[in-house]
Amino acid sequence: AEQARLEQYVGQRLSSPSEHLLVVEDGKDLLGFVHVILEPVLQALSVPFRHGVIEGWIQHIIVDSRHRRQGVGRALDAAAHDWARAQGAETVGLQVWAYNADAERFFERLGYQPRTARLYRPCA
């Protein structure tokens, strides 16, 4: 039952024209994948219903640890950018968890720069 729900979820996501999933395989091994979506960006908070540009957003970019440092991540990122650009996106963004310094350095080498910082504080 869980496998069927997962397949249904993935099928629904991939049938959307505003989402794209690309996988890199080598024979029978999955080397990595990227899931990118398109989102409208509000031009101004004072006009909340006025949409401006389109931005690509990388939901997931994952490379199998055995295949890192072989260009797979760079290729996935380039493919995400190519797809987003072809759909009219002006930028592509992603989120990196604060504890993942290796990923942050990797994406900075690819040209990503911080736009905002999200800060959290426990409610307790």
Short mmCIF file of C-alpha atoms in Angstrom, two decimals:
data_model
loop_
_atom_site.label_atom_id
_atom_site.label_comp_id
_atom_site.label_asym_id
_atom_site.label_seq_id
_atom_site.Cartn_x
_atom_site.Cartn_y
_atom_site.Cartn_z
CA ALA A 1 0.00 0.00 0.00
CA GLU A 2 2.83 2.41 0.83
CA GLN A 3 4.58 1.65 -2.48
CA ALA A 4 1.33 2.42 -4.35
CA ARG A 5 0.96 5.76 -2.50
CA LEU A 6 4.56 6.64 -3.32
CA GLU A 7 4.07 5.80 -7.00
CA GLN A 8 0.87 7.86 -7.08
CA TYR A 9 2.60 10.83 -5.42
CA VAL A 10 5.55 10.72 -7.83
CA GLY A 11 3.22 10.32 -10.80
CA GLN A 12 1.16 13.34 -9.78
CA ARG A 13 4.24 15.46 -9.24
CA LEU A 14 5.77 14.51 -12.57
CA SER A 15 2.60 15.10 -14.54
CA SER A 16 2.70 18.77 -13.58
CA PRO A 17 4.16 21.04 -16.30
CA SER A 18 5.74 23.17 -13.54
CA GLU A 19 7.88 20.32 -12.21
CA HIS A 20 10.77 18.37 -13.66
CA LEU A 21 12.68 15.33 -12.42
CA LEU A 22 15.94 14.26 -13.99
CA VAL A 23 17.83 11.12 -13.00
CA VAL A 24 21.37 10.09 -13.88
CA GLU A 25 21.95 6.38 -14.20
CA ASP A 26 24.98 4.29 -15.02
CA GLY A 27 23.77 0.92 -16.17
CA LYS A 28 21.64 -0.31 -13.30
CA ASP A 29 22.87 2.17 -10.66
CA LEU A 30 21.08 5.41 -9.87
CA LEU A 31 23.85 8.01 -9.50
CA GLY A 32 21.64 10.93 -8.54
CA PHE A 33 18.59 13.01 -9.30
CA VAL A 34 17.29 16.56 -9.25
CA HIS A 35 13.70 17.70 -8.73
CA VAL A 36 13.06 21.30 -9.77
CA ILE A 37 9.83 23.27 -9.75
CA LEU A 38 8.73 26.66 -11.06
CA GLU A 39 7.31 29.32 -8.75
CA PRO A 40 5.98 32.80 -9.49
CA VAL A 41 7.74 35.53 -7.52
CA LEU A 42 5.79 38.48 -6.19
CA GLN A 43 7.20 41.76 -7.45
CA ALA A 44 6.09 43.77 -4.46
CA LEU A 45 4.54 42.92 -1.13
CA SER A 46 2.28 45.98 -1.45
CA VAL A 47 0.63 44.37 -4.49
CA PRO A 48 0.28 40.74 -3.35
CA PHE A 49 -1.66 39.54 -6.41
CA ARG A 50 0.75 40.92 -8.98
CA HIS A 51 3.09 38.21 -10.10
CA GLY A 52 6.41 39.15 -11.59
CA VAL A 53 9.10 36.79 -12.67
CA ILE A 54 9.29 33.02 -12.58
CA GLU A 55 11.93 31.37 -10.40
CA GLY A 56 13.10 27.79 -10.51
CA TRP A 57 13.43 26.12 -7.14
CA ILE A 58 15.44 22.95 -6.61
CA GLN A 59 13.42 20.82 -4.22
CA HIS A 60 15.98 18.01 -4.08
CA ILE A 61 19.35 17.39 -5.62
CA ILE A 62 20.88 14.16 -4.42
CA VAL A 63 24.00 12.31 -5.55
CA ASP A 64 24.82 8.85 -4.25
CA SER A 65 27.81 9.17 -1.92
CA ARG A 66 29.77 6.63 -4.00
CA HIS A 67 29.51 8.89 -7.04
CA ARG A 68 30.29 12.29 -5.56
CA ARG A 69 33.13 14.43 -6.90
CA GLN A 70 32.63 12.95 -10.38
CA GLY A 71 30.62 15.75 -11.96
CA VAL A 72 27.17 14.24 -11.35
CA GLY A 73 25.99 17.10 -9.13
CA ARG A 74 27.27 19.71 -11.57
CA ALA A 75 25.48 17.97 -14.44
CA LEU A 76 22.23 17.76 -12.46
CA ASP A 77 22.45 21.43 -11.51
CA ALA A 78 23.14 22.42 -15.13
CA ALA A 79 20.17 20.36 -16.33
CA ALA A 80 17.90 21.99 -13.72
CA HIS A 81 19.03 25.44 -14.88
CA ASP A 82 18.57 24.55 -18.56
CA TRP A 83 15.03 23.30 -17.94
CA ALA A 84 14.08 26.28 -15.76
CA ARG A 85 15.49 28.75 -18.29
CA ALA A 86 13.54 27.06 -21.10
CA GLN A 87 10.36 27.52 -19.02
CA GLY A 88 11.03 31.25 -18.60
CA ALA A 89 12.69 31.29 -15.17
CA GLU A 90 15.13 34.09 -14.45
CA THR A 91 16.84 32.45 -11.46
CA VAL A 92 17.11 29.10 -9.72
CA GLY A 93 17.26 28.84 -5.96
CA LEU A 94 17.67 26.13 -3.38
CA GLN A 95 17.92 25.66 0.36
CA VAL A 96 20.92 24.20 2.17
CA TRP A 97 20.63 23.13 5.80
CA ALA A 98 23.02 24.99 8.11
CA TYR A 99 24.72 21.76 9.22
CA ASN A 100 25.63 20.80 5.63
CA ALA A 101 28.75 22.90 5.07
CA ASP A 102 29.99 20.64 2.26
CA ALA A 103 26.81 21.21 0.25
CA GLU A 104 26.93 24.93 0.92
CA ARG A 105 30.51 25.15 -0.40
CA PHE A 106 29.58 23.04 -3.44
CA PHE A 107 26.68 25.32 -4.39
CA GLU A 108 28.73 28.46 -3.77
CA ARG A 109 31.33 27.10 -6.22
CA LEU A 110 28.51 26.74 -8.75
CA GLY A 111 27.65 30.43 -8.31
CA TYR A 112 24.79 30.36 -5.81
CA GLN A 113 24.74 33.29 -3.39
CA PRO A 114 22.64 33.89 -0.28
CA ARG A 115 19.59 36.08 -0.86
CA THR A 116 18.03 35.81 2.60
CA ALA A 117 18.67 34.00 5.85
CA ARG A 118 15.94 32.14 7.72
CA LEU A 119 16.40 32.11 11.46
CA TYR A 120 14.49 29.88 13.86
CA ARG A 121 13.94 29.93 17.60
CA PRO A 122 12.29 27.17 19.67
CA CYS A 123 8.86 27.97 21.11
CA ALA A 124 9.66 26.34 24.44
#
